[in-house]
């Protein structure tokens, strides 16, 4: 892996928790790696297997879904469904010979700004160690 | 409905290993209902195949997607007649009927099945399907209060239960209900246990697969 590898990471963040936590992290002037591109979603239950796969197909080095704490989902069970879908994608990636650690799901609340920054660091470090995605694309 | 499971990605990838451009064809029938070959599953398979081929800079695979109303009726199969020749192969996500109807309609094209067709059944809960019918051609469930011993007894016993029934479960799996235990309990609950004094004679299996491939003709519908 080259020293200057900068991972491209996509974060699907629930507007009721992780996205608000990202806002809070900003208000608290906490820095987190610019490698993470945040996409707001109405609930992690909106995330489908194909959304994560498309990101991988289009060259993302890592993808994570960040939703509410288990039991606290604004839509009752969206985060639990998302967990199962992320697990499915992990299994699929394993079948395809791609590291399943490139995909992850996290749970946090809107009050956890520092945790949001921590997750962004954690995922960036993880992907940096794994190296660039083996999925080669011409343009990302 | 007909229930199926998707084949492993490695098996499907092996089928299309020499292809540069394929069509993944889903079906809006049974396989959509059992979440195996509908719109979403077509998108997932197409994406997986593309990822696999892009991995480590492999030969890119162009994948197009289509969802047919049904793949078990010629009028819907006809919908791809102008485009079916544009691909190196077509991967059908319908039950076993789909790729066969397609093959019969377009003898010059290669059709691969992406799913293993398993049984006639229904969803007992979200994401869980169970077998309910064996398509034996002579329904007898009215003798057993709506419970089919042909499809649901591991031995298809007509006069059960056998010695493998224990605490309401079948000996082949701890989580499999013994259908004969259920039949007896239902007869008892309905006060009709005496029905089971009748010894059901051996079944005529000629109406099932044992009689060879079957055909159904409805004269009033034929042209």
Coordinates of C-alpha atoms in Angstrom, one line a residue:
Chain A
X1 CA 0.0 0.0 0.0
X2 CA 1.3 3.4 -0.9
X3 CA 2.1 5.8 1.9
X4 CA -0.1 8.6 0.5
X5 CA -3.2 6.4 0.2
X6 CA -6.2 8.5 1.2
X7 CA -9.3 6.3 1.6
X8 CA -12.6 7.3 0.2
X9 CA -15.2 6.4 2.8
X10 CA -18.9 6.9 2.6
X11 CA -21.0 7.3 5.8
X12 CA -24.7 6.9 5.6
X13 CA -25.9 8.8 8.7
X14 CA -29.4 8.8 10.1
X15 CA -30.7 12.4 10.5
X16 CA -32.0 11.7 14.0
X17 CA -28.7 10.6 15.5
X18 CA -25.4 10.3 13.6
X19 CA -26.0 13.3 11.3
X20 CA -27.0 15.4 14.3
X21 CA -23.9 14.1 16.1
X22 CA -21.8 15.2 13.1
X23 CA -23.3 18.7 13.5
X24 CA -22.5 18.6 17.2
X25 CA -19.0 17.5 16.4
X26 CA -18.7 20.5 14.2
X27 CA -20.1 22.8 16.9
X28 CA -17.7 21.4 19.4
X29 CA -14.9 22.1 16.9
X30 CA -13.8 18.4 16.9
X31 CA -11.9 17.5 13.8
X32 CA -12.3 14.2 12.0
X33 CA -10.8 12.9 8.8
X34 CA -11.9 14.5 5.5
X35 CA -11.9 11.1 4.0
X36 CA -15.4 10.5 5.3
X37 CA -18.2 11.8 3.1
X38 CA -21.4 12.0 4.9
X39 CA -24.8 11.3 3.3
X40 CA -27.9 12.1 5.3
X41 CA -30.6 9.5 5.4
X42 CA -34.0 9.6 7.1
X43 CA -33.4 6.4 9.0
X44 CA -30.8 3.6 8.6
X45 CA -33.8 1.4 7.7
X46 CA -33.8 3.3 4.4
X47 CA -30.5 1.8 3.5
X48 CA -30.7 -1.2 1.3
X49 CA -28.1 -3.8 0.4
X50 CA -27.9 -2.4 -3.1
X51 CA -27.0 1.1 -1.8
X52 CA -23.9 -0.2 0.0
X53 CA -23.0 -2.5 -2.9
X54 CA -23.3 0.4 -5.4
X55 CA -20.8 2.4 -3.3
X56 CA -18.4 -0.5 -3.3
X57 CA -18.9 -1.0 -7.0
X58 CA -18.2 2.6 -7.7
X59 CA -14.9 2.5 -5.9
X60 CA -15.5 3.4 -2.3
X61 CA -12.7 2.0 -0.1
X62 CA -15.1 1.8 2.9
X63 CA -18.7 2.3 3.7
X64 CA -20.4 2.6 7.0
X65 CA -23.9 3.1 8.2
X66 CA -24.4 5.1 11.4
X67 CA -27.8 4.9 13.2
X68 CA -29.5 5.3 16.5
X69 CA -28.7 3.3 19.6
X70 CA -30.4 0.0 19.5
X71 CA -33.9 0.4 21.1
X72 CA -33.9 4.2 20.3
X73 CA -34.6 4.1 16.6
X74 CA -37.0 7.0 15.7
X75 CA -38.8 4.5 13.4
X76 CA -38.7 1.7 16.0
X77 CA -36.6 -0.9 14.2
X78 CA -34.9 0.7 11.2
X79 CA -31.4 0.4 12.8
X80 CA -32.0 -3.3 13.5
X81 CA -33.0 -4.0 9.9
X82 CA -29.9 -2.0 8.7
X83 CA -27.7 -4.2 10.9
X84 CA -29.0 -7.3 9.1
X85 CA -28.5 -5.7 5.7
X86 CA -24.9 -4.7 6.6
X87 CA -24.2 -8.2 7.8
X88 CA -25.6 -9.5 4.4
X89 CA -23.2 -7.2 2.5
X90 CA -20.3 -8.3 4.7
X91 CA -21.1 -12.0 3.8
X92 CA -21.4 -11.0 0.1
X93 CA -18.1 -9.2 0.1
X94 CA -16.5 -12.3 1.7
X95 CA -17.9 -14.4 -1.0
X96 CA -16.4 -12.0 -3.6
X97 CA -13.0 -12.2 -1.9
X98 CA -13.2 -8.6 -0.6
X99 CA -12.5 -7.7 3.1
X100 CA -15.8 -7.5 4.9
X101 CA -14.3 -5.0 7.3
X102 CA -14.7 -2.4 4.6
X103 CA -18.4 -2.2 5.6
X104 CA -19.6 -1.5 9.1
X105 CA -22.5 -0.3 11.1
X106 CA -22.3 1.9 14.2
X107 CA -24.9 3.0 16.7
X108 CA -24.7 6.4 18.4
X109 CA -27.0 9.2 19.7
X110 CA -27.3 12.8 18.6
X111 CA -25.6 13.8 21.8
X112 CA -22.5 11.9 20.9
X113 CA -20.5 14.4 18.8
X114 CA -17.1 13.1 20.1
X115 CA -18.1 9.5 19.3
X116 CA -19.0 10.6 15.7
X117 CA -15.5 11.9 15.3
X118 CA -14.0 8.8 17.0
X119 CA -15.9 6.5 14.5
X120 CA -14.7 8.6 11.6
X121 CA -11.1 8.2 12.8
X122 CA -11.6 4.5 13.6
X123 CA -13.0 3.7 10.1
X124 CA -10.4 5.8 8.3
X125 CA -7.6 4.0 10.2
X126 CA -9.1 0.6 9.5
X127 CA -9.4 1.3 5.8
X128 CA -5.9 2.9 5.7
X129 CA -4.6 -0.4 7.1
X130 CA -6.6 -2.5 4.6
X131 CA -5.4 -0.4 1.7
X132 CA -7.3 0.7 -1.5
X133 CA -10.3 -1.2 -2.6
X134 CA -9.5 -4.1 -4.9
X135 CA -12.5 -2.9 -7.0
X136 CA -10.9 -1.0 -9.8
X137 CA -12.8 1.9 -11.4
X138 CA -11.8 4.5 -13.9
X139 CA -13.5 7.4 -12.2
X140 CA -14.8 7.7 -8.7
Chain B
X1 CA -45.9 -19.7 -4.5
X2 CA -42.8 -21.3 -5.9
X3 CA -39.9 -20.8 -3.5
X4 CA -36.3 -20.5 -4.6
X5 CA -32.8 -19.6 -3.3
X6 CA -30.2 -17.8 -5.2
X7 CA -27.2 -19.8 -6.3
X8 CA -23.8 -18.9 -4.8
X9 CA -22.0 -16.0 -6.5
X10 CA -19.1 -18.2 -7.4
X11 CA -21.4 -20.5 -9.3
X12 CA -23.0 -17.7 -11.2
X13 CA -19.7 -16.0 -11.9
X14 CA -18.4 -19.3 -13.3
X15 CA -21.4 -19.5 -15.6
X16 CA -20.6 -16.0 -17.1
X17 CA -16.8 -16.2 -16.9
X18 CA -16.4 -15.9 -20.7
X19 CA -19.0 -13.2 -21.1
X20 CA -18.5 -9.5 -21.6
X21 CA -22.1 -8.4 -21.7
X22 CA -25.0 -10.1 -20.0
X23 CA -28.6 -9.5 -19.2
X24 CA -30.0 -10.3 -15.7
X25 CA -33.7 -11.0 -16.0
X26 CA -35.9 -11.0 -13.0
X27 CA -39.5 -12.1 -12.7
X28 CA -42.4 -10.3 -11.0
X29 CA -44.0 -13.6 -10.1
X30 CA -43.3 -16.0 -7.3
X31 CA -39.6 -15.2 -7.0
X32 CA -40.4 -11.5 -6.4
X33 CA -42.7 -12.6 -3.5
X34 CA -40.1 -14.8 -2.0
X35 CA -37.4 -12.1 -2.4
X36 CA -35.1 -14.1 -4.7
X37 CA -35.6 -12.8 -8.2
X38 CA -37.4 -9.5 -8.1
X39 CA -36.3 -6.0 -8.9
X40 CA -34.1 -5.6 -5.8
X41 CA -32.5 -9.0 -6.2
X42 CA -31.7 -8.3 -9.8
X43 CA -30.0 -5.1 -8.8
X44 CA -28.0 -6.8 -6.1
X45 CA -26.9 -9.6 -8.4
X46 CA -26.0 -7.2 -11.2
X47 CA -23.9 -5.1 -8.7
X48 CA -22.2 -8.2 -7.2
X49 CA -21.2 -9.5 -10.7
X50 CA -19.8 -6.1 -11.6
X51 CA -17.9 -5.8 -8.4
X52 CA -16.4 -9.3 -8.9
X53 CA -15.2 -8.5 -12.3
X54 CA -13.9 -5.1 -11.4
X55 CA -12.0 -6.6 -8.5
X56 CA -8.2 -6.7 -9.1
X57 CA -8.7 -5.1 -12.5
X58 CA -10.5 -8.1 -14.0
X59 CA -12.2 -8.1 -17.4
X60 CA -15.2 -5.6 -17.0
X61 CA -18.6 -7.1 -17.3
X62 CA -21.4 -5.0 -18.8
X63 CA -24.6 -6.0 -17.0
X64 CA -28.1 -4.8 -18.0
X65 CA -31.2 -5.5 -16.0
X66 CA -34.8 -6.3 -16.9
X67 CA -37.8 -7.3 -14.8
X68 CA -40.4 -9.3 -16.7
X69 CA -44.0 -9.5 -15.7
X70 CA -43.6 -13.3 -15.6
X71 CA -41.2 -15.7 -17.3
X72 CA -43.7 -18.5 -17.5
X73 CA -45.9 -17.0 -20.1
X74 CA -44.9 -16.6 -23.8
X75 CA -46.4 -13.1 -24.1
X76 CA -44.0 -11.7 -21.5
X77 CA -41.0 -13.7 -22.8
X78 CA -41.7 -12.0 -26.2
X79 CA -40.9 -8.6 -24.6
X80 CA -37.1 -9.3 -25.0
X81 CA -37.3 -10.6 -28.5
X82 CA -35.6 -7.5 -30.0
X83 CA -32.8 -7.2 -27.4
X84 CA -32.1 -10.8 -26.3
X85 CA -29.5 -11.1 -29.1
X86 CA -27.4 -8.2 -27.7
X87 CA -25.9 -10.2 -24.9
X88 CA -23.4 -13.0 -24.6
X89 CA -25.8 -14.7 -22.2
X90 CA -28.9 -14.1 -20.2
X91 CA -29.0 -14.9 -16.4
X92 CA -32.6 -15.7 -15.3
X93 CA -33.6 -15.1 -11.8
X94 CA -36.9 -16.8 -12.3
X95 CA -37.7 -20.3 -11.1
X96 CA -36.7 -23.2 -13.3
X97 CA -39.5 -22.4 -15.6
X98 CA -38.1 -19.0 -16.7
X99 CA -34.8 -20.1 -18.3
X100 CA -36.5 -22.9 -20.0
X101 CA -39.2 -20.8 -21.5
X102 CA -36.5 -18.3 -22.6
X103 CA -34.4 -21.1 -24.1
X104 CA -37.4 -22.5 -26.0
X105 CA -38.3 -19.0 -27.4
X106 CA -34.7 -18.0 -28.3
X107 CA -32.8 -21.1 -29.2
X108 CA -29.7 -19.2 -30.3
X109 CA -29.1 -17.5 -26.9
X110 CA -27.5 -19.0 -23.8
X111 CA -29.6 -18.9 -20.6
X112 CA -28.3 -19.5 -17.1
X113 CA -30.4 -20.1 -14.0
X114 CA -29.3 -17.9 -11.1
X115 CA -31.6 -19.6 -8.6
X116 CA -32.2 -23.1 -7.3
X117 CA -35.9 -23.7 -7.3
X118 CA -36.8 -25.5 -4.1
X119 CA -40.5 -26.0 -3.2
X120 CA -44.1 -24.8 -3.2
X121 CA -44.7 -23.0 0.0
X122 CA -45.5 -19.8 1.8
X123 CA -44.0 -17.3 4.2
X124 CA -44.5 -18.3 7.9
X125 CA -42.8 -15.2 9.0
X126 CA -40.7 -12.4 7.4
X127 CA -37.8 -14.0 5.7
X128 CA -38.9 -17.6 6.5
X129 CA -40.6 -19.8 4.0
X130 CA -41.8 -23.4 4.5
X131 CA -42.9 -26.1 2.2
X132 CA -46.7 -26.8 2.1
X133 CA -47.4 -28.6 -1.2
X134 CA -45.6 -31.3 -3.1
X135 CA -47.7 -31.0 -6.3
X136 CA -48.6 -34.6 -6.1
X137 CA -51.6 -34.1 -8.5
X138 CA -54.2 -35.6 -6.2
X139 CA -55.0 -33.4 -3.2
X140 CA -55.9 -35.3 0.0
X141 CA -55.5 -32.7 2.7
X142 CA -59.3 -32.7 3.4
X143 CA -58.8 -36.1 5.0
X144 CA -56.2 -34.6 7.3
X145 CA -57.9 -31.4 8.4
X146 CA -55.9 -29.2 6.0
X147 CA -52.5 -30.6 6.9
X148 CA -50.6 -32.3 4.1
X149 CA -48.7 -35.5 5.0
X150 CA -47.3 -35.8 1.5
X151 CA -45.4 -32.5 1.6
X152 CA -44.8 -32.1 5.3
X153 CA -44.0 -35.7 6.5
X154 CA -40.4 -36.5 5.8
X155 CA -41.5 -40.0 4.6
X156 CA -44.8 -38.7 3.0
X157 CA -46.6 -41.3 5.2
X158 CA -50.3 -41.8 4.6
X159 CA -50.8 -43.5 7.9
X160 CA -48.6 -42.0 10.6
X161 CA -46.9 -41.0 12.8
X162 CA -43.9 -43.3 12.6
X163 CA -41.5 -44.2 15.4
X164 CA -39.4 -41.1 14.5
X165 CA -41.9 -38.7 16.0
X166 CA -40.8 -37.5 19.4
X167 CA -42.4 -34.7 21.5
X168 CA -44.1 -33.3 18.4
X169 CA -40.9 -33.1 16.4
X170 CA -39.6 -35.2 13.4
X171 CA -36.4 -37.2 14.0
X172 CA -34.7 -35.6 11.0
X173 CA -34.5 -32.1 12.6
X174 CA -35.2 -30.7 16.1
X175 CA -37.0 -27.7 14.7
X176 CA -39.2 -29.6 12.3
X177 CA -42.7 -30.3 13.4
X178 CA -44.0 -33.9 13.0
X179 CA -47.0 -33.2 10.8
X180 CA -48.6 -36.5 11.9
X181 CA -48.4 -35.3 15.5
X182 CA -50.2 -32.2 14.4
X183 CA -52.8 -34.2 12.5
X184 CA -53.5 -36.4 15.5
X185 CA -53.7 -33.4 17.9
X186 CA -56.1 -31.5 15.5
X187 CA -58.3 -34.6 15.2
X188 CA -58.4 -34.9 19.0
X189 CA -59.2 -31.2 19.4
X190 CA -62.1 -31.5 16.9
X191 CA -63.3 -34.8 18.5
X192 CA -62.8 -36.7 15.2
X193 CA -59.9 -39.0 16.2
X194 CA -62.0 -41.9 14.9
X195 CA -61.3 -40.7 11.4
X196 CA -57.8 -42.0 11.8
X197 CA -59.2 -45.6 12.2
X198 CA -59.6 -45.6 8.5
X199 CA -56.5 -47.0 6.9
X200 CA -55.6 -44.8 4.0
X201 CA -54.7 -47.0 1.0
X202 CA -51.5 -46.6 -1.0
X203 CA -51.5 -43.4 -3.0
X204 CA -51.6 -43.5 -6.8
X205 CA -48.5 -41.6 -7.6
X206 CA -49.1 -41.5 -11.4
X207 CA -50.5 -38.0 -11.0
X208 CA -47.3 -36.9 -9.4
X209 CA -43.9 -36.7 -11.0
X210 CA -43.7 -40.5 -11.0
X211 CA -46.1 -40.5 -14.0
X212 CA -43.6 -38.4 -16.0
X213 CA -43.7 -34.8 -17.0
X214 CA -47.3 -33.5 -16.6
X215 CA -49.5 -31.4 -18.8
X216 CA -52.7 -29.6 -18.0
X217 CA -55.2 -28.8 -20.8
X218 CA -58.2 -26.7 -20.4
X219 CA -60.2 -27.1 -23.6
X220 CA -62.4 -24.1 -22.9
X221 CA -59.3 -21.9 -22.9
X222 CA -57.5 -23.3 -25.8
X223 CA -57.7 -21.6 -29.3

